[in-house]
Tab-separated table of C-alpha atoms in Angstrom:
chain	number	residue	atom	x	y	z
B	20	MET	CA	0.000	0.000	0.000
B	21	ILE	CA	1.039	3.576	-0.629
B	22	GLY	CA	-0.193	7.063	0.164
B	23	THR	CA	-2.323	7.169	-2.973
B	24	ASP	CA	-4.482	4.392	-1.512
B	25	LEU	CA	-5.080	6.564	1.536
B	26	HIS	CA	-5.927	9.579	-0.651
B	27	ILE	CA	-8.430	7.437	-2.586
B	28	CYS	CA	-10.118	6.138	0.557
B	29	LYS	CA	-10.327	9.667	1.991
B	30	GLY	CA	-11.944	10.968	-1.193
B	31	GLU	CA	-8.892	13.102	-2.013
B	32	THR	CA	-8.317	11.663	-5.494
B	33	PRO	CA	-10.853	13.393	-7.769
B	34	HIS	CA	-10.437	10.980	-10.688
B	35	ALA	CA	-10.849	7.814	-8.577
B	36	THR	CA	-13.983	5.715	-9.024
B	37	HIS	CA	-16.231	5.559	-5.973
B	38	ASN	CA	-15.971	2.241	-4.075
B	39	VAL	CA	-13.196	0.994	-6.345
B	40	THR	CA	-11.116	-1.968	-5.180
B	41	ILE	CA	-7.768	-0.348	-4.450
B	42	GLY	CA	-4.352	-1.769	-5.270
B	43	HIS	CA	-2.313	-0.262	-8.101
B	44	GLU	CA	1.071	-1.512	-6.850
B	45	PHE	CA	0.959	-5.260	-7.215
B	46	SER	CA	2.328	-8.394	-8.775
B	47	GLY	CA	0.730	-11.764	-9.382
B	48	TYR	CA	0.828	-15.068	-11.181
B	49	VAL	CA	-0.835	-15.542	-14.563
B	50	GLU	CA	-3.750	-17.937	-14.094
B	51	ALA	CA	-5.601	-17.474	-17.365
B	52	ILE	CA	-5.006	-15.890	-20.775
B	53	HIS	CA	-7.891	-15.060	-23.078
B	54	ALA	CA	-7.820	-17.045	-26.297
B	55	SER	CA	-7.604	-13.895	-28.435
B	56	THR	CA	-4.745	-12.354	-26.408
B	57	SER	CA	-1.257	-12.116	-27.889
B	58	THR	CA	1.422	-12.116	-25.182
B	59	THR	CA	4.809	-13.608	-24.390
B	60	ALA	CA	3.676	-14.341	-20.828
B	61	LYS	CA	2.812	-17.923	-19.970
B	62	LEU	CA	0.523	-19.498	-17.427
B	63	GLY	CA	2.262	-19.495	-14.063
B	64	ASP	CA	4.545	-16.564	-14.834
B	65	LEU	CA	5.070	-13.978	-12.120
B	66	VAL	CA	4.279	-10.553	-13.552
B	67	CYS	CA	4.469	-6.929	-12.421
B	68	ILE	CA	1.618	-4.656	-13.411
B	69	ASP	CA	1.716	-1.203	-14.927
B	70	PRO	CA	-1.692	0.061	-13.766
B	71	ASN	CA	-1.902	2.904	-16.289
B	72	VAL	CA	-3.859	2.113	-19.432
B	73	PRO	CA	-3.963	4.999	-21.967
B	74	CYS	CA	-6.313	5.430	-24.914
B	75	HIS	CA	-3.495	5.511	-27.548
B	76	LYS	CA	-5.571	7.988	-29.585
B	77	CYS	CA	-5.288	11.434	-27.977
B	78	THR	CA	-2.674	14.117	-28.603
B	79	PHE	CA	-0.711	13.120	-25.490
B	80	CYS	CA	-0.588	9.454	-26.443
B	81	ARG	CA	0.539	10.389	-29.951
B	82	THR	CA	3.357	12.593	-28.660
B	83	GLN	CA	4.882	10.065	-26.215
B	84	LYS	CA	3.207	11.602	-23.166
B	85	TYR	CA	0.688	8.823	-22.633
B	86	HIS	CA	0.783	9.305	-18.847
B	87	LEU	CA	-1.047	12.609	-19.389
B	88	CYS	CA	-3.827	10.929	-21.391
B	89	PRO	CA	-7.157	12.463	-20.306
B	90	HIS	CA	-8.836	9.094	-20.850
B	91	LEU	CA	-6.310	7.131	-18.803
B	92	TRP	CA	-7.591	4.119	-16.922
B	93	CYS	CA	-5.693	3.268	-13.774
B	94	ILE	CA	-6.091	-0.192	-12.309
B	95	GLY	CA	-6.814	0.248	-8.614
B	96	VAL	CA	-7.900	3.868	-9.050
B	97	THR	CA	-10.487	4.122	-11.829
B	98	CYS	CA	-11.172	0.386	-12.119
B	99	ASP	CA	-10.808	-2.477	-9.663
B	100	GLY	CA	-7.255	-3.260	-8.637
B	101	GLY	CA	-4.989	-5.797	-7.049
B	102	MET	CA	-6.297	-5.868	-3.472
B	103	ALA	CA	-8.100	-9.100	-4.334
B	104	LYS	CA	-7.433	-12.776	-5.038
B	105	HIS	CA	-7.906	-12.272	-8.781
B	106	VAL	CA	-7.812	-9.261	-11.095
B	107	VAL	CA	-8.178	-8.891	-14.861
B	108	VAL	CA	-5.550	-6.752	-16.599
B	109	PRO	CA	-4.699	-6.047	-20.247
B	110	ALA	CA	-1.730	-7.942	-21.676
B	111	SER	CA	-0.035	-4.609	-22.409
B	112	SER	CA	0.140	-3.924	-18.668
B	113	ILE	CA	2.166	-6.960	-17.629
B	114	TYR	CA	5.925	-7.321	-17.273
B	115	VAL	CA	7.326	-10.784	-16.610
B	116	ALA	CA	9.351	-10.698	-13.387
B	117	THR	CA	11.025	-14.094	-13.308
B	118	GLY	CA	13.772	-14.161	-10.694
B	119	ILE	CA	12.250	-11.528	-8.418
B	120	PRO	CA	10.386	-12.465	-5.201
B	121	PRO	CA	6.677	-11.611	-5.642
B	122	GLU	CA	6.710	-9.139	-2.738
B	123	VAL	CA	9.639	-7.261	-4.290
B	124	ALA	CA	8.033	-7.455	-7.734
B	125	SER	CA	5.123	-5.431	-6.346
B	126	LEU	CA	7.574	-2.540	-5.909
B	127	ALA	CA	8.072	-2.191	-9.671
B	128	GLU	CA	5.262	0.344	-10.086
B	129	PRO	CA	6.424	2.818	-7.404
B	130	LEU	CA	10.027	2.329	-8.529
B	131	SER	CA	8.982	3.160	-12.102
B	132	CYS	CA	7.499	6.425	-10.806
B	133	VAL	CA	10.826	7.163	-9.107
B	134	VAL	CA	12.723	6.374	-12.302
B	135	HIS	CA	10.629	9.079	-13.973
B	136	ALA	CA	11.188	11.483	-11.057
B	137	VAL	CA	14.972	11.077	-11.119
B	138	ASP	CA	14.974	11.469	-14.909
B	139	THR	CA	12.933	14.648	-14.451
B	140	GLY	CA	15.498	15.987	-11.981
B	141	CYS	CA	18.344	15.436	-14.486
B	142	VAL	CA	20.670	14.382	-11.654
B	143	LYS	CA	24.358	14.178	-12.591
B	144	SER	CA	27.263	12.435	-10.905
B	145	GLY	CA	28.681	14.712	-8.212
B	146	ASP	CA	25.470	16.714	-7.776
B	147	ARG	CA	24.428	17.696	-4.279
B	148	VAL	CA	20.931	16.277	-3.921
B	149	LEU	CA	18.415	16.829	-1.132
B	150	VAL	CA	15.577	14.376	-0.587
B	151	ILE	CA	12.844	15.652	1.733
B	152	GLY	CA	11.003	12.703	3.232
B	153	ALA	CA	12.306	9.156	3.673
B	154	GLY	CA	9.195	7.148	3.078
B	155	PRO	CA	9.378	4.397	0.437
B	156	ILE	CA	9.418	6.880	-2.456
B	157	GLY	CA	12.058	9.086	-0.837
B	158	LEU	CA	14.221	6.046	-0.107
B	159	MET	CA	13.929	4.884	-3.710
B	160	VAL	CA	14.920	8.351	-4.923
B	161	THR	CA	17.871	8.259	-2.525
B	162	ALA	CA	19.034	4.870	-3.812
B	163	LEU	CA	18.856	5.789	-7.499
B	164	CYS	CA	20.614	9.138	-7.018
B	165	ALA	CA	23.311	7.716	-4.741
B	166	ASN	CA	24.000	4.814	-7.094
B	167	GLY	CA	24.383	7.367	-9.880
B	168	GLY	CA	27.175	9.162	-8.034
B	169	ALA	CA	25.279	12.015	-6.381
B	170	HIS	CA	25.945	13.184	-2.822
B	171	VAL	CA	22.538	12.730	-1.187
B	172	THR	CA	21.270	14.412	1.965
B	173	VAL	CA	17.972	13.163	3.363
B	174	ALA	CA	15.743	15.254	5.636
B	175	GLU	CA	13.345	13.160	7.720
B	176	LEU	CA	11.847	13.570	11.203
B	177	ASN	CA	11.381	9.850	11.869
B	178	LYS	CA	14.473	8.175	13.372
B	179	MET	CA	13.753	4.750	11.871
B	180	ARG	CA	13.439	6.270	8.418
B	181	ARG	CA	16.645	8.277	8.829
B	182	THR	CA	18.448	5.009	9.584
B	183	ALA	CA	16.887	3.452	6.495
B	184	ALA	CA	18.040	6.419	4.403
B	185	THR	CA	21.649	5.697	5.329
B	186	GLU	CA	21.159	2.074	4.313
B	187	PHE	CA	19.789	3.251	0.971
B	188	GLY	CA	22.871	5.331	0.218
B	189	ALA	CA	22.384	8.735	1.839
B	190	SER	CA	25.669	10.485	2.602
B	191	GLU	CA	24.003	12.646	5.245
B	192	VAL	CA	20.745	12.478	7.181
B	193	THR	CA	19.170	15.254	9.189
B	194	GLU	CA	15.935	16.210	10.894
B	195	ARG	CA	16.055	19.764	9.606
B	196	VAL	CA	17.933	21.315	6.717
B	197	ASP	CA	20.316	24.224	7.128
B	198	ILE	CA	21.970	25.115	3.831
B	199	GLY	CA	24.499	27.291	5.644
B	200	GLY	CA	24.261	30.469	3.610
B	201	TYR	CA	22.596	32.297	0.739
B	202	PRO	CA	21.580	30.243	-2.328
B	203	VAL	CA	22.822	33.023	-4.643
B	204	GLU	CA	26.289	32.535	-3.139
B	205	GLY	CA	26.336	28.844	-4.016
B	206	TYR	CA	24.851	27.394	-0.842
B	207	GLY	CA	22.132	24.797	-1.129
B	208	PHE	CA	21.470	21.844	-3.401
B	209	ASP	CA	21.659	21.281	-7.134
B	210	VAL	CA	18.516	19.156	-7.126
B	211	VAL	CA	15.820	18.915	-4.442
B	212	PHE	CA	13.201	16.158	-4.420
B	213	GLU	CA	10.139	16.771	-2.254
B	214	CYS	CA	8.728	13.334	-1.376
B	215	VAL	CA	6.220	14.185	1.351
B	216	GLY	CA	3.309	15.833	-0.418
B	217	LEU	CA	2.732	18.744	1.974
B	218	ALA	CA	2.579	22.407	0.979
B	219	ALA	CA	5.043	23.262	3.773
B	220	THR	CA	7.733	20.869	2.564
B	221	MET	CA	7.144	21.850	-1.052
B	222	GLY	CA	7.867	25.433	-0.055
B	223	GLN	CA	10.904	24.307	1.916
B	224	ALA	CA	12.224	22.542	-1.177
B	225	LEU	CA	12.342	25.886	-2.987
B	226	GLU	CA	14.261	27.467	-0.123
B	227	CYS	CA	16.906	24.723	-0.202
B	228	ALA	CA	17.777	24.894	-3.899
B	229	ARG	CA	20.917	26.803	-4.807
B	230	ALA	CA	20.898	29.351	-7.623
B	231	GLY	CA	20.488	27.497	-10.903
B	232	GLY	CA	19.010	24.512	-9.057
B	233	THR	CA	16.084	22.250	-9.841
B	234	VAL	CA	13.183	21.403	-7.559
B	235	VAL	CA	11.085	18.306	-8.272
B	236	TRP	CA	7.779	17.923	-6.463
B	237	VAL	CA	7.288	14.153	-6.240
B	238	GLY	CA	4.923	13.963	-3.268
B	239	VAL	CA	1.173	14.033	-3.913
B	240	ALA	CA	-0.505	16.989	-2.225
B	241	ARG	CA	-4.195	17.429	-1.472
B	242	PRO	CA	-6.110	18.984	-4.390
B	243	ASP	CA	-6.763	22.134	-2.344
B	244	ALA	CA	-3.163	22.602	-1.164
B	245	LEU	CA	-1.429	25.853	-2.140
B	246	VAL	CA	2.244	26.824	-2.068
B	247	SER	CA	3.403	30.425	-1.839
B	248	VAL	CA	6.133	31.127	-4.395
B	249	SER	CA	8.087	34.349	-4.860
B	250	PRO	CA	8.401	34.966	-8.619
B	251	PHE	CA	11.370	37.251	-7.979
B	252	THR	CA	13.184	34.505	-6.058
B	253	VAL	CA	12.583	32.057	-8.899
B	254	TYR	CA	13.831	34.678	-11.365
B	255	ARG	CA	16.881	35.786	-9.360
B	256	ARG	CA	18.005	32.244	-8.597
B	257	GLU	CA	16.950	30.935	-12.013
B	258	LEU	CA	15.189	28.022	-10.393
B	259	THR	CA	13.588	25.211	-12.355
B	260	ILE	CA	10.428	23.867	-10.707
B	261	LYS	CA	9.109	20.562	-11.988
B	262	SER	CA	6.479	18.048	-11.000
B	263	THR	CA	6.312	14.371	-11.784
B	264	TYR	CA	3.205	12.364	-12.601
B	265	THR	CA	3.080	8.562	-12.707
B	266	ASN	CA	5.576	6.429	-14.613
B	267	PRO	CA	5.932	6.961	-18.384
B	268	PHE	CA	8.210	4.346	-19.981
B	269	GLY	CA	9.535	3.404	-16.554
B	270	MET	CA	8.238	-0.087	-15.851
B	271	GLU	CA	10.720	-2.116	-17.879
B	272	ARG	CA	13.616	-0.143	-16.405
B	273	ALA	CA	12.212	-0.646	-12.904
B	274	VAL	CA	12.009	-4.405	-13.408
B	275	ARG	CA	15.629	-4.424	-14.582
B	276	ILE	CA	16.700	-2.464	-11.517
B	277	LEU	CA	14.922	-4.922	-9.224
B	278	LEU	CA	16.537	-7.842	-11.035
B	279	ASP	CA	19.968	-6.244	-10.709
B	280	ASN	CA	19.458	-6.286	-6.927
B	281	LYS	CA	22.158	-3.734	-6.078
B	282	VAL	CA	19.866	-2.377	-3.375
B	283	ASN	CA	18.084	-4.330	-0.644
B	284	TRP	CA	14.659	-3.440	-2.010
B	285	ALA	CA	12.988	-6.096	0.146
B	286	SER	CA	13.834	-4.033	3.245
B	287	LEU	CA	11.200	-1.508	2.145
B	288	ILE	CA	8.538	-4.073	3.047
B	289	THR	CA	8.305	-3.867	6.834
B	290	HIS	CA	4.922	-5.558	7.305
B	291	THR	CA	3.150	-8.409	5.515
B	292	PHE	CA	-0.463	-9.467	6.016
B	293	ALA	CA	-2.900	-11.880	4.424
B	294	LEU	CA	-5.808	-10.366	2.504
B	295	THR	CA	-8.106	-11.644	5.259
B	296	GLU	CA	-6.142	-9.460	7.695
B	297	PHE	CA	-6.755	-6.284	5.719
B	298	ASP	CA	-8.191	-4.342	8.682
B	299	ALA	CA	-5.043	-4.947	10.735
B	300	ALA	CA	-2.877	-4.063	7.749
B	301	TRP	CA	-4.791	-0.819	7.227
B	302	ASP	CA	-4.288	0.138	10.863
B	303	VAL	CA	-0.512	-0.335	10.563
B	304	PHE	CA	-0.487	1.577	7.284
B	305	THR	CA	-2.485	4.559	8.554
B	306	GLN	CA	-0.414	4.746	11.765
B	307	ASN	CA	2.683	5.249	9.581
B	308	SER	CA	4.645	2.871	11.800
B	309	GLY	CA	6.617	1.202	9.021
B	310	LEU	CA	7.422	1.585	5.364
B	311	LYS	CA	5.642	-0.644	2.862
B	312	VAL	CA	2.741	-2.796	4.027
B	313	CYS	CA	2.339	-5.812	1.742
B	314	ILE	CA	-0.956	-7.699	1.366
B	315	LYS	CA	-0.818	-11.300	0.151
B	316	PRO	CA	-3.938	-13.119	-1.120
């Protein structure tokens, strides 16, 4: 489970279908293939699921921005998802994950979103990177940036998550960020990833970027959240502010990263429950006492 599931259940995801079966981060075994379906997957294969199903007809789909498709279906958001014993998905949404434990395979979708986020940040080797928030997404961002040669600082209030950030490659961890001087004098970070989804931390991300820096808002804020931005500050420091939405062309790369196993991705899963124990799992998830909560049918 991830924060999006909580947003859906709280009614904070405007495009979600009412009473939908949640679960857009999942893996599973192929039990049946329709006779008319063309696929390389075989019965019994473990597969990861890309939940986003575009129309392939609109201007966004035709210009390689299918994640912005206004007719996008999202399994687990607009149609019933993986929090069930069985789910029907299009063949185009599956990625064979042979060699990956099924629990880890379920991380392919969030990792694909992080692949897109790190691409969006244009992180280079030697960059000073700040990651605000060390939940599962922030830890994934940390791992990809650190493995690419960046010097990563992670800001996180939770002690357990700060420890995890070090394990995922952070060079420094802190509760609160002090850039030590004025951004126009070179203090601050080349790239800042906000991975919390709060207006306050999104504003903080702007304050921590050095002149010429890039800020990427990865966290999902409430629809009514507002951030105060000084246009002069953006102008004077020549800041680049970006957002990141879903996972365009990221799933295959995410599966490869999981297969490569350079990072202990399994450590992101701190709790596992059976589907029949969903209420207990939801309590752990909403109390924010771990990282990933995995539900097994």
